[in-house]
Amino acid sequence: NAGVTQTPKFRILKIGQSMTLQCTQDMNHNYMYWYRQDPGMGLKLIYYSVGAGITDKGEVPNGYNVSRSTTEDFPLRLELAAPSQTSVYFCASSYSRNTEAFFGQGTRLTVV
Amino acid sequence: DQQVKQNSPSLSVQEGRISILNCDYTNSMFDYFLWYKKYPAEGPTFLISISSIKDKNEDGRFTVFLNKSAKHLSLHIVPSQPGDSAVYFCAASDTSQGNLIFGKGTKLSVKP
């Protein structure tokens, strides 16, 4: 049972570089989410999707983009990385809005 | 503007005693609430949830209470065990959207 898989686990980016954080789930879940966790700040919602082809902004979407072309995948794109984007990123999925969300192991990103 | 608030960053409890973690919310459209547990370097894992049509939900040692009029929920752990030591996050889902909003978390330490 893979669940929610995130790659890479760790990454160091230089300021101005771009990258894509990958997230895939094998549970046929409709809902998918991207969060970032800064120290002492809890989990902040970046973007979410309620199904393939549908995405919506969360609490902190600036500097990020997402797409949802399939049910399984929900990549998060960082354009022009900035030090403020140094964080741990978590992807999650759930079957519906009122069911538990399952989380991936996280991606630790450092922008220098 | 925090919609989900966990005002206690940390809580220390003796093994065998009750742990009570609190959470307040501001958005009256929230109708589904969840508690997650997180260990360092891991993704959050689901613990227990409650719908707004209920005021209590139990699962073994864990009970969640919801007071809609006060926009307050709490998680009770009885009896507390050292293995319960982790960060606990409260989360809420908005009935009009597909988002899932988290609080900042409370670090629980259960001492033997």
mmCIF file of C-alpha atoms in Angstrom:
data_model
loop_
_atom_site.group_PDB
_atom_site.id
_atom_site.type_symbol
_atom_site.label_atom_id
_atom_site.label_comp_id
_atom_site.label_asym_id
_atom_site.label_seq_id
_atom_site.Cartn_x
_atom_site.Cartn_y
_atom_site.Cartn_z
ATOM 1 C CA ASN A 1 0.000 0.000 0.000
ATOM 2 C CA ALA A 2 1.827 3.091 -1.239
ATOM 3 C CA GLY A 3 -0.791 5.671 -0.176
ATOM 4 C CA VAL A 4 0.506 9.192 -0.845
ATOM 5 C CA THR A 5 4.010 9.355 -2.301
ATOM 6 C CA GLN A 6 6.043 12.550 -2.458
ATOM 7 C CA THR A 7 9.307 13.073 -4.296
ATOM 8 C CA PRO A 8 11.936 14.225 -3.668
ATOM 9 C CA LYS A 9 12.374 13.889 0.105
ATOM 10 C CA PHE A 10 15.013 16.608 0.280
ATOM 11 C CA ARG A 11 16.105 19.355 -2.086
ATOM 12 C CA ILE A 12 18.341 22.408 -1.995
ATOM 13 C CA LEU A 13 17.533 25.133 -4.514
ATOM 14 C CA LYS A 14 19.329 28.312 -5.370
ATOM 15 C CA ILE A 15 17.417 31.595 -5.354
ATOM 16 C CA GLY A 16 15.641 32.065 -8.674
ATOM 17 C CA GLN A 17 15.644 28.389 -9.651
ATOM 18 C CA SER A 18 12.430 26.512 -10.246
ATOM 19 C CA MET A 19 11.337 22.984 -9.436
ATOM 20 C CA THR A 20 8.350 20.693 -9.265
ATOM 21 C CA LEU A 21 7.406 18.728 -6.169
ATOM 22 C CA GLN A 22 5.721 15.510 -7.181
ATOM 23 C CA CYS A 23 2.763 13.949 -5.402
ATOM 24 C CA THR A 24 0.892 10.835 -6.401
ATOM 25 C CA GLN A 25 -1.762 8.771 -4.632
ATOM 26 C CA ASP A 26 -3.065 5.303 -5.416
ATOM 27 C CA MET A 27 -6.278 5.408 -3.365
ATOM 28 C CA ASN A 28 -8.489 6.903 -6.101
ATOM 29 C CA HIS A 29 -9.104 9.934 -3.922
ATOM 30 C CA ASN A 30 -10.874 12.933 -5.394
ATOM 31 C CA TYR A 31 -9.463 15.579 -3.066
ATOM 32 C CA MET A 32 -5.793 16.494 -2.935
ATOM 33 C CA TYR A 33 -3.967 19.186 -0.955
ATOM 34 C CA TRP A 34 -0.586 20.856 -0.687
ATOM 35 C CA TYR A 35 0.588 22.272 2.642
ATOM 36 C CA ARG A 36 3.740 23.872 3.889
ATOM 37 C CA GLN A 37 4.905 23.648 7.474
ATOM 38 C CA ASP A 38 7.170 26.333 8.866
ATOM 39 C CA PRO A 39 8.567 25.998 12.391
ATOM 40 C CA GLY A 40 5.899 26.866 14.967
ATOM 41 C CA MET A 41 3.420 27.833 12.266
ATOM 42 C CA GLY A 42 1.445 24.670 11.772
ATOM 43 C CA LEU A 43 0.299 23.587 8.334
ATOM 44 C CA LYS A 44 -0.658 26.253 5.835
ATOM 45 C CA LEU A 45 -2.777 25.270 2.841
ATOM 46 C CA ILE A 46 -1.174 26.290 -0.461
ATOM 47 C CA TYR A 47 -3.515 24.808 -3.065
ATOM 48 C CA TYR A 48 -6.137 22.121 -3.182
ATOM 49 C CA SER A 49 -8.081 20.177 -5.781
ATOM 50 C CA VAL A 50 -11.513 18.562 -5.569
ATOM 51 C CA GLY A 51 -11.025 16.502 -8.700
ATOM 52 C CA ALA A 52 -9.110 16.182 -11.953
ATOM 53 C CA GLY A 53 -9.065 19.472 -13.824
ATOM 54 C CA ILE A 54 -10.125 21.538 -10.793
ATOM 55 C CA THR A 55 -7.755 23.466 -8.552
ATOM 56 C CA ASP A 56 -8.228 26.254 -6.060
ATOM 57 C CA LYS A 57 -6.080 28.562 -3.967
ATOM 58 C CA GLY A 58 -5.569 27.979 -0.291
ATOM 59 C CA GLU A 59 -4.204 30.312 2.373
ATOM 60 C CA VAL A 60 -0.711 30.922 0.937
ATOM 61 C CA PRO A 61 -0.726 30.369 -2.877
ATOM 62 C CA ASN A 62 1.694 33.118 -3.942
ATOM 63 C CA GLY A 63 4.833 31.823 -5.621
ATOM 64 C CA TYR A 64 3.321 28.424 -6.425
ATOM 65 C CA ASN A 65 1.338 26.769 -9.172
ATOM 66 C CA VAL A 66 -0.453 23.453 -9.413
ATOM 67 C CA SER A 67 -2.156 21.291 -11.989
ATOM 68 C CA ARG A 68 -4.403 18.242 -11.723
ATOM 69 C CA SER A 69 -4.557 16.473 -15.050
ATOM 70 C CA THR A 70 -5.199 13.031 -13.518
ATOM 71 C CA THR A 71 -6.870 11.771 -10.358
ATOM 72 C CA GLU A 72 -3.579 10.318 -9.127
ATOM 73 C CA ASP A 73 -1.148 13.225 -9.549
ATOM 74 C CA PHE A 74 -1.031 16.714 -8.072
ATOM 75 C CA PRO A 75 2.363 18.354 -8.741
ATOM 76 C CA LEU A 76 3.342 21.639 -7.073
ATOM 77 C CA ARG A 77 5.493 24.007 -9.113
ATOM 78 C CA LEU A 78 7.790 26.625 -7.605
ATOM 79 C CA GLU A 79 8.845 29.353 -10.000
ATOM 80 C CA LEU A 80 11.699 31.710 -9.049
ATOM 81 C CA ALA A 81 12.445 30.137 -5.675
ATOM 82 C CA ALA A 82 12.915 32.528 -2.744
ATOM 83 C CA PRO A 83 14.372 31.948 0.758
ATOM 84 C CA SER A 84 10.863 32.471 2.173
ATOM 85 C CA GLN A 85 9.881 29.209 0.468
ATOM 86 C CA THR A 86 12.254 27.223 2.646
ATOM 87 C CA SER A 87 9.882 24.853 4.394
ATOM 88 C CA VAL A 88 8.625 21.294 4.673
ATOM 89 C CA TYR A 89 5.964 20.557 2.089
ATOM 90 C CA PHE A 90 3.243 17.965 2.606
ATOM 91 C CA CYS A 91 0.852 16.545 0.072
ATOM 92 C CA ALA A 92 -2.389 14.909 1.220
ATOM 93 C CA SER A 93 -5.437 13.258 -0.294
ATOM 94 C CA SER A 94 -8.934 12.327 0.820
ATOM 95 C CA TYR A 95 -11.892 10.567 -0.753
ATOM 96 C CA SER A 96 -14.255 13.437 -0.050
ATOM 97 C CA ARG A 97 -14.436 16.618 1.971
ATOM 98 C CA ASN A 98 -15.767 14.890 5.089
ATOM 99 C CA THR A 99 -13.326 12.021 5.250
ATOM 100 C CA GLU A 100 -9.862 11.775 6.689
ATOM 101 C CA ALA A 101 -6.941 13.032 4.649
ATOM 102 C CA PHE A 102 -3.843 10.869 4.252
ATOM 103 C CA PHE A 103 -0.479 12.589 4.155
ATOM 104 C CA GLY A 104 2.777 11.884 2.407
ATOM 105 C CA GLN A 105 6.111 11.842 4.214
ATOM 106 C CA GLY A 106 6.971 15.388 3.206
ATOM 107 C CA THR A 107 9.612 17.188 1.134
ATOM 108 C CA ARG A 108 12.152 19.300 2.965
ATOM 109 C CA LEU A 109 13.091 22.214 0.714
ATOM 110 C CA THR A 110 15.870 24.707 1.392
ATOM 111 C CA VAL A 111 16.336 27.784 -0.796
ATOM 112 C CA VAL A 112 19.772 29.403 -0.505
ATOM 113 C CA ASP B 1 -6.290 35.813 10.125
ATOM 114 C CA GLN B 2 -6.248 32.380 11.714
ATOM 115 C CA GLN B 3 -9.463 30.474 11.241
ATOM 116 C CA VAL B 4 -8.366 27.552 13.416
ATOM 117 C CA LYS B 5 -6.559 28.392 16.642
ATOM 118 C CA GLN B 6 -4.667 26.211 19.060
ATOM 119 C CA ASN B 7 -3.593 28.645 21.725
ATOM 120 C CA SER B 8 -1.440 26.277 23.780
ATOM 121 C CA PRO B 9 1.873 25.559 22.029
ATOM 122 C CA SER B 10 2.721 22.830 24.525
ATOM 123 C CA LEU B 11 1.233 20.626 27.216
ATOM 124 C CA SER B 12 2.950 18.336 29.715
ATOM 125 C CA VAL B 13 1.035 15.534 31.414
ATOM 126 C CA GLN B 14 1.900 12.637 33.725
ATOM 127 C CA GLU B 15 1.456 9.130 32.370
ATOM 128 C CA GLY B 16 -1.971 7.734 33.255
ATOM 129 C CA ARG B 17 -3.586 11.149 33.633
ATOM 130 C CA ILE B 18 -5.916 12.904 31.213
ATOM 131 C CA SER B 19 -4.598 15.098 28.394
ATOM 132 C CA ILE B 20 -6.928 17.826 27.150
ATOM 133 C CA LEU B 21 -6.038 19.662 23.953
ATOM 134 C CA ASN B 22 -8.115 22.627 22.899
ATOM 135 C CA CYS B 23 -9.008 24.203 19.580
ATOM 136 C CA ASP B 24 -11.084 27.255 18.649
ATOM 137 C CA TYR B 25 -12.371 28.245 15.222
ATOM 138 C CA THR B 26 -13.845 31.390 13.753
ATOM 139 C CA ASN B 27 -15.481 30.286 10.503
ATOM 140 C CA SER B 28 -19.134 29.350 11.038
ATOM 141 C CA MET B 29 -19.072 27.438 7.721
ATOM 142 C CA PHE B 30 -16.803 24.762 9.188
ATOM 143 C CA ASP B 31 -18.829 21.598 9.631
ATOM 144 C CA TYR B 32 -16.287 18.793 9.925
ATOM 145 C CA PHE B 33 -13.396 18.702 12.358
ATOM 146 C CA LEU B 34 -10.415 16.396 12.628
ATOM 147 C CA TRP B 35 -7.465 15.793 14.920
ATOM 148 C CA TYR B 36 -4.104 14.688 13.592
ATOM 149 C CA LYS B 37 -0.998 13.489 15.352
ATOM 150 C CA LYS B 38 2.491 14.190 14.045
ATOM 151 C CA TYR B 39 5.870 12.780 14.927
ATOM 152 C CA PRO B 40 9.092 14.536 13.810
ATOM 153 C CA ALA B 41 10.129 13.906 10.199
ATOM 154 C CA GLU B 42 6.819 12.191 9.408
ATOM 155 C CA GLY B 43 3.573 13.287 7.812
ATOM 156 C CA PRO B 44 0.539 13.884 10.058
ATOM 157 C CA THR B 45 -1.653 10.849 10.746
ATOM 158 C CA PHE B 46 -5.384 10.956 11.311
ATOM 159 C CA LEU B 47 -6.610 10.392 14.850
ATOM 160 C CA ILE B 48 -10.310 11.143 15.178
ATOM 161 C CA SER B 49 -12.982 13.337 13.615
ATOM 162 C CA ILE B 50 -16.383 14.812 14.389
ATOM 163 C CA SER B 51 -19.196 16.157 12.286
ATOM 164 C CA SER B 52 -21.013 19.336 13.313
ATOM 165 C CA ILE B 53 -24.227 17.358 13.793
ATOM 166 C CA LYS B 54 -22.621 15.635 16.795
ATOM 167 C CA ASP B 55 -21.176 16.958 20.023
ATOM 168 C CA LYS B 56 -19.035 13.962 20.960
ATOM 169 C CA ASN B 57 -17.156 11.166 19.269
ATOM 170 C CA GLU B 58 -15.149 8.424 20.970
ATOM 171 C CA ASP B 59 -12.504 6.053 19.724
ATOM 172 C CA GLY B 60 -10.784 4.045 22.413
ATOM 173 C CA ARG B 61 -8.731 6.376 24.603
ATOM 174 C CA PHE B 62 -9.545 9.371 22.415
ATOM 175 C CA THR B 63 -12.680 11.505 22.667
ATOM 176 C CA VAL B 64 -13.434 14.691 20.775
ATOM 177 C CA PHE B 65 -16.005 17.168 22.077
ATOM 178 C CA LEU B 66 -17.569 19.880 19.938
ATOM 179 C CA ASN B 67 -19.286 23.004 21.284
ATOM 180 C CA LYS B 68 -20.708 24.746 18.223
ATOM 181 C CA SER B 69 -22.091 27.750 20.048
ATOM 182 C CA ALA B 70 -18.648 28.478 21.486
ATOM 183 C CA LYS B 71 -16.864 27.417 18.268
ATOM 184 C CA HIS B 72 -14.661 25.217 20.387
ATOM 185 C CA LEU B 73 -13.523 21.636 20.292
ATOM 186 C CA SER B 74 -11.307 19.586 22.516
ATOM 187 C CA LEU B 75 -9.486 16.275 22.363
ATOM 188 C CA HIS B 76 -9.325 14.166 25.506
ATOM 189 C CA ILE B 77 -6.804 11.357 25.855
ATOM 190 C CA VAL B 78 -7.410 9.004 28.775
ATOM 191 C CA PRO B 79 -5.206 7.497 30.064
ATOM 192 C CA SER B 80 -2.228 9.296 28.544
ATOM 193 C CA GLN B 81 0.759 7.162 27.559
ATOM 194 C CA PRO B 82 4.373 8.134 26.774
ATOM 195 C CA GLY B 83 3.797 7.018 23.169
ATOM 196 C CA ASP B 84 1.180 9.768 22.859
ATOM 197 C CA SER B 85 3.973 12.363 22.978
ATOM 198 C CA ALA B 86 3.710 14.180 19.642
ATOM 199 C CA VAL B 87 2.367 17.360 18.067
ATOM 200 C CA TYR B 88 -1.418 17.384 17.763
ATOM 201 C CA PHE B 89 -3.128 19.411 15.070
ATOM 202 C CA CYS B 90 -6.740 20.435 14.921
ATOM 203 C CA ALA B 91 -8.225 20.829 11.412
ATOM 204 C CA ALA B 92 -11.545 22.010 10.000
ATOM 205 C CA SER B 93 -13.337 21.683 6.685
ATOM 206 C CA ASP B 94 -15.549 24.384 5.170
ATOM 207 C CA THR B 95 -18.914 23.200 3.909
ATOM 208 C CA SER B 96 -18.879 25.679 1.012
ATOM 209 C CA GLN B 97 -15.400 24.776 -0.243
ATOM 210 C CA GLY B 98 -13.079 21.818 -0.431
ATOM 211 C CA ASN B 99 -10.338 23.154 1.779
ATOM 212 C CA LEU B 100 -8.977 21.688 5.027
ATOM 213 C CA ILE B 101 -7.528 24.280 7.419
ATOM 214 C CA PHE B 102 -5.112 23.421 10.215
ATOM 215 C CA GLY B 103 -4.189 25.056 13.494
ATOM 216 C CA LYS B 104 -0.607 25.644 14.630
ATOM 217 C CA GLY B 105 -0.481 22.502 16.754
ATOM 218 C CA THR B 106 0.080 21.636 20.401
ATOM 219 C CA LYS B 107 3.121 19.647 21.468
ATOM 220 C CA LEU B 108 2.084 17.039 24.024
ATOM 221 C CA SER B 109 4.678 15.513 26.321
ATOM 222 C CA VAL B 110 3.599 12.563 28.455
ATOM 223 C CA LYS B 111 6.070 11.858 31.225
ATOM 224 C CA PRO B 112 6.520 8.408 32.789
#
